[in-house]
mmCIF file with all atom_site columns, C-alpha atoms in Angstrom:
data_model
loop_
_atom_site.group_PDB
_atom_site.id
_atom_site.type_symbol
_atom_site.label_atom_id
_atom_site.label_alt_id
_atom_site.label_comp_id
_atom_site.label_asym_id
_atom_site.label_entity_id
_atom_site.label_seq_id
_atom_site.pdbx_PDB_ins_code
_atom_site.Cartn_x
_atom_site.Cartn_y
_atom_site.Cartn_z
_atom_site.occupancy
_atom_site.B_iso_or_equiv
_atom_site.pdbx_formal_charge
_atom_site.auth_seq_id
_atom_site.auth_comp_id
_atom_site.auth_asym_id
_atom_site.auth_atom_id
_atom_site.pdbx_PDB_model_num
ATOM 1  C CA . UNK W 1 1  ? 0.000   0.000  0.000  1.00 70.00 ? 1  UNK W CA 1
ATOM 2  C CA . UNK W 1 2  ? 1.363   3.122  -0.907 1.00 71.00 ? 2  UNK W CA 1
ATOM 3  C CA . UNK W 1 3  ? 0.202   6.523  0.334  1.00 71.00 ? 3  UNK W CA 1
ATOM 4  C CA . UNK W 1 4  ? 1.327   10.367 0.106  1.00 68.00 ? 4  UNK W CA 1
ATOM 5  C CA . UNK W 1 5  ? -1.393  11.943 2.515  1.00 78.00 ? 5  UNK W CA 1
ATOM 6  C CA . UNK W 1 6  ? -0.909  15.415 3.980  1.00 73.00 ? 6  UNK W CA 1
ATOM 7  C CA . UNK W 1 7  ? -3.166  14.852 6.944  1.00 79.00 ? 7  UNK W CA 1
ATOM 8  C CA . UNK W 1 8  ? -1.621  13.634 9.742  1.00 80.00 ? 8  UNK W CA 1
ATOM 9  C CA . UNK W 1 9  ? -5.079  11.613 11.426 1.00 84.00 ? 9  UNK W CA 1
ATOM 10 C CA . UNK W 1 10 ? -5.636  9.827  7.879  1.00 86.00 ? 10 UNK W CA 1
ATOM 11 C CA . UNK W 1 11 ? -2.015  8.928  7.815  1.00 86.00 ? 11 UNK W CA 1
ATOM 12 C CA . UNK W 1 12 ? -2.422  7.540  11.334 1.00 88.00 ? 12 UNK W CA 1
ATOM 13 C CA . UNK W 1 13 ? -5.498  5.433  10.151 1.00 90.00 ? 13 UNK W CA 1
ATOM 14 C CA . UNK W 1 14 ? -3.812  4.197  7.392  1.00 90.00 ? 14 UNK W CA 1
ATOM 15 C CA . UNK W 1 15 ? -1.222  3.103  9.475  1.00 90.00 ? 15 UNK W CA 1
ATOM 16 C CA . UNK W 1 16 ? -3.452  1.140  11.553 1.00 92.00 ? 16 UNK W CA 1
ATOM 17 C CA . UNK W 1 17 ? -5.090  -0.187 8.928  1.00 92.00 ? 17 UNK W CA 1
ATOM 18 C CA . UNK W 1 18 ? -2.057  -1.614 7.600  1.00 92.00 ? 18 UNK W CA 1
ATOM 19 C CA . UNK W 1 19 ? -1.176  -3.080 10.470 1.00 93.00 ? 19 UNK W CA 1
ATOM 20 C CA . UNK W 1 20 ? -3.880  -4.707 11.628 1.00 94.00 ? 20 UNK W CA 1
ATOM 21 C CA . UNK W 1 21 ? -4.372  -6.219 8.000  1.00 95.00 ? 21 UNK W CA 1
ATOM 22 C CA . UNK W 1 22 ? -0.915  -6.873 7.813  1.00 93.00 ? 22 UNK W CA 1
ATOM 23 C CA . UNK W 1 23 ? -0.144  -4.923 4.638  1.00 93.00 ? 23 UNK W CA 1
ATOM 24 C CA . UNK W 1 24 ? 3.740   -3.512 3.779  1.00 94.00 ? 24 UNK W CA 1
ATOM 25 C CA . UNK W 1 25 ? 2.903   0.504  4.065  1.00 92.00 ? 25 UNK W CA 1
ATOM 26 C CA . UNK W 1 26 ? 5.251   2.617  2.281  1.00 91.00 ? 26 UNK W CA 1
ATOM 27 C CA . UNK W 1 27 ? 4.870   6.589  3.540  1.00 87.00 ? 27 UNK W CA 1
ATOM 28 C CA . UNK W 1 28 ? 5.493   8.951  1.947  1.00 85.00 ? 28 UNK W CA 1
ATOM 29 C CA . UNK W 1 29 ? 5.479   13.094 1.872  1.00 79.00 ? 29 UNK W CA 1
ATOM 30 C CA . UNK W 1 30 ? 6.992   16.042 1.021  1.00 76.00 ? 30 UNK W CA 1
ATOM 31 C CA . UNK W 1 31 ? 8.017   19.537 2.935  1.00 68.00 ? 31 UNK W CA 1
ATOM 32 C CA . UNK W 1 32 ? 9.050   22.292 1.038  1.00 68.00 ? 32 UNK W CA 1
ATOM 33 C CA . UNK W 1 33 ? 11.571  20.874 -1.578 1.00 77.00 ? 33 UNK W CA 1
ATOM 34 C CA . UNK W 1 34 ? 12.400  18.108 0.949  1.00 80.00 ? 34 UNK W CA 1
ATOM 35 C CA . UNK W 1 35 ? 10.869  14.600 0.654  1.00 83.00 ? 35 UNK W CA 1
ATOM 36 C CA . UNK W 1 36 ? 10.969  11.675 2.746  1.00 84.00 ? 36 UNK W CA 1
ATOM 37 C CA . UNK W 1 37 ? 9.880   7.927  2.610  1.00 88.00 ? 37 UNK W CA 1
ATOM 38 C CA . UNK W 1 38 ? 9.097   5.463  4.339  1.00 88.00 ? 38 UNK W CA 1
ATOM 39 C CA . UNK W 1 39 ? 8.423   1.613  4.581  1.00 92.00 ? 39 UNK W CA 1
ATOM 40 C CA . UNK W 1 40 ? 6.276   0.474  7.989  1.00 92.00 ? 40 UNK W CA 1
ATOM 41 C CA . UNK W 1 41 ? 6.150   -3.427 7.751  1.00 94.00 ? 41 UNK W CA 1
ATOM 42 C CA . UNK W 1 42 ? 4.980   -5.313 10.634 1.00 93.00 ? 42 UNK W CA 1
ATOM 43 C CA . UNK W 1 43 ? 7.433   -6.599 13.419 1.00 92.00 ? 43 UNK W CA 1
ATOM 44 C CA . UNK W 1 44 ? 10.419  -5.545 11.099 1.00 94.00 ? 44 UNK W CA 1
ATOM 45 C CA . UNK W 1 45 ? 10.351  -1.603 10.978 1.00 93.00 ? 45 UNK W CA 1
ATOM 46 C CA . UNK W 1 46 ? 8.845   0.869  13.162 1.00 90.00 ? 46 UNK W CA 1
ATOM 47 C CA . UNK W 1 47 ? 5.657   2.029  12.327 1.00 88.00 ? 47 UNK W CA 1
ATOM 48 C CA . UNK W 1 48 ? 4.204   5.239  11.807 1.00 84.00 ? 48 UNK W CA 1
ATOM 49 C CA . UNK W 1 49 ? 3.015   6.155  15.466 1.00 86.00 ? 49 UNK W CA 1
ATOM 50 C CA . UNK W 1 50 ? 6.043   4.348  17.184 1.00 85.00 ? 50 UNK W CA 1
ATOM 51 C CA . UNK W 1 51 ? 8.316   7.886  16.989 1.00 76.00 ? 51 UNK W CA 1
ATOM 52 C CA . UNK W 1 52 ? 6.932   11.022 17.900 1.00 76.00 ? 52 UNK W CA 1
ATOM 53 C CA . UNK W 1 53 ? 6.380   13.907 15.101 1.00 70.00 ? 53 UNK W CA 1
ATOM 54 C CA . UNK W 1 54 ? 7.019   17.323 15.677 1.00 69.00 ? 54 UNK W CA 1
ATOM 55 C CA . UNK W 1 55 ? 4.238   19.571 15.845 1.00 67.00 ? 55 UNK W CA 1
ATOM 56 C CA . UNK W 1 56 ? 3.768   21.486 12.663 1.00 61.00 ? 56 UNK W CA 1
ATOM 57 C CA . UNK W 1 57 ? 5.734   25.093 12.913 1.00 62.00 ? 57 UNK W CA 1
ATOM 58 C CA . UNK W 1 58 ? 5.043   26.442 9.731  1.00 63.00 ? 58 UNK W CA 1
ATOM 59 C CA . UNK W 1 59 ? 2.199   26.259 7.110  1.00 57.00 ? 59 UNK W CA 1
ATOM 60 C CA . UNK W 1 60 ? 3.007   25.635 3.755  1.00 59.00 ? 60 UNK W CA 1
ATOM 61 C CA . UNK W 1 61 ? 2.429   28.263 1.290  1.00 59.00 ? 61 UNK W CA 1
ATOM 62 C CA . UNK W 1 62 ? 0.518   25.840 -0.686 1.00 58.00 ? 62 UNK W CA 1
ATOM 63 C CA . UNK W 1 63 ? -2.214  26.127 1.515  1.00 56.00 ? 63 UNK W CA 1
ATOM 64 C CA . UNK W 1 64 ? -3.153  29.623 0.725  1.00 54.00 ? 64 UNK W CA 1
ATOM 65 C CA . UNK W 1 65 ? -5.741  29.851 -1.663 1.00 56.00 ? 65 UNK W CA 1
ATOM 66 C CA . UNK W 1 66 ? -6.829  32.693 -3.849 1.00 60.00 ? 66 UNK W CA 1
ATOM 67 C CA . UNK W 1 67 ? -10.032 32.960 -1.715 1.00 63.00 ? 67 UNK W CA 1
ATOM 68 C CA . UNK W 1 68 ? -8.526  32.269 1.905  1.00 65.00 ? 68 UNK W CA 1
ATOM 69 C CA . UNK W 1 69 ? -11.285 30.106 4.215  1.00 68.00 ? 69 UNK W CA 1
ATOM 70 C CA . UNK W 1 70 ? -8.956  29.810 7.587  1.00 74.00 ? 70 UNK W CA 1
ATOM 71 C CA . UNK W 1 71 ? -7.724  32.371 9.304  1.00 78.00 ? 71 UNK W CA 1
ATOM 72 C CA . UNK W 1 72 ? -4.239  30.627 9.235  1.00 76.00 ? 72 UNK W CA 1
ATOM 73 C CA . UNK W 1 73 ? -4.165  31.238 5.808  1.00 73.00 ? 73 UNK W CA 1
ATOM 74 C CA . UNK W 1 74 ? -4.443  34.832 5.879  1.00 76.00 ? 74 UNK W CA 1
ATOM 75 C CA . UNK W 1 75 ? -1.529  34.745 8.784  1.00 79.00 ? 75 UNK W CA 1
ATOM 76 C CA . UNK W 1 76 ? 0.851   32.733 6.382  1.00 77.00 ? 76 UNK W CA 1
ATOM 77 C CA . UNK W 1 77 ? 0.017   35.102 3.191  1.00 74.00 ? 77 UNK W CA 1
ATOM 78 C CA . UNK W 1 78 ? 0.825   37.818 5.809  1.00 79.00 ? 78 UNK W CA 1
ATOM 79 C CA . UNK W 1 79 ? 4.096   36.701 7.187  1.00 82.00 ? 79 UNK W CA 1
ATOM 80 C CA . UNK W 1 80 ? 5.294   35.659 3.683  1.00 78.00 ? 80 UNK W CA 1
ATOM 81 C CA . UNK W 1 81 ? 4.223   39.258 2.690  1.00 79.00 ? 81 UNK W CA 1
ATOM 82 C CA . UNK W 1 82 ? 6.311   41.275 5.152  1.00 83.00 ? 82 UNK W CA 1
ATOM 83 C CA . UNK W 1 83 ? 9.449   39.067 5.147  1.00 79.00 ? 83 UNK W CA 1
ATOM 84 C CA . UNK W 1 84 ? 9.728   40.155 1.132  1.00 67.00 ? 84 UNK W CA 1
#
């Protein structure tokens, strides 16, 4: 099973999923220009809720839409605004 999700709960339940069915998982996902992956196979690797992930510190610009609908986005388009 392969997956790029961006939402950390579905990536969680996918994880489970996998588990419990026994199913190879191979994560995957991007930040910025960075990109990491991942296989999660039962009792050989770690899976995806066995390390702890950093809370999110930044949002990426890709979020901001042309007609913002979170106030987070309008932050972000903010920030990004100012620091140029």
């Amino acid at each position: 099973k392969f997956h790029s999700l961006d939402n950390l709960d579905a990536r969680r339940h996918v994880n489970r999923l996998c588990l419990a069915a026994k199913v190879p998982l191979i994560d995957s996902g991007t930040t910025g220009y960075l990109g990491q992956v991942t296989p999660i196979v039962k009792g050989m690797t770690t899976c995806y809720e066995c390390y702890p992930k950093a809370a999110q510190k930044v949002y990426p610009i890709c979020t901001i839409r042309s007609t913002p609908d979170k106030p987070v986005h309008c932050i972000v388009w903010a920030k990004v605004r100012s620091a140029s």
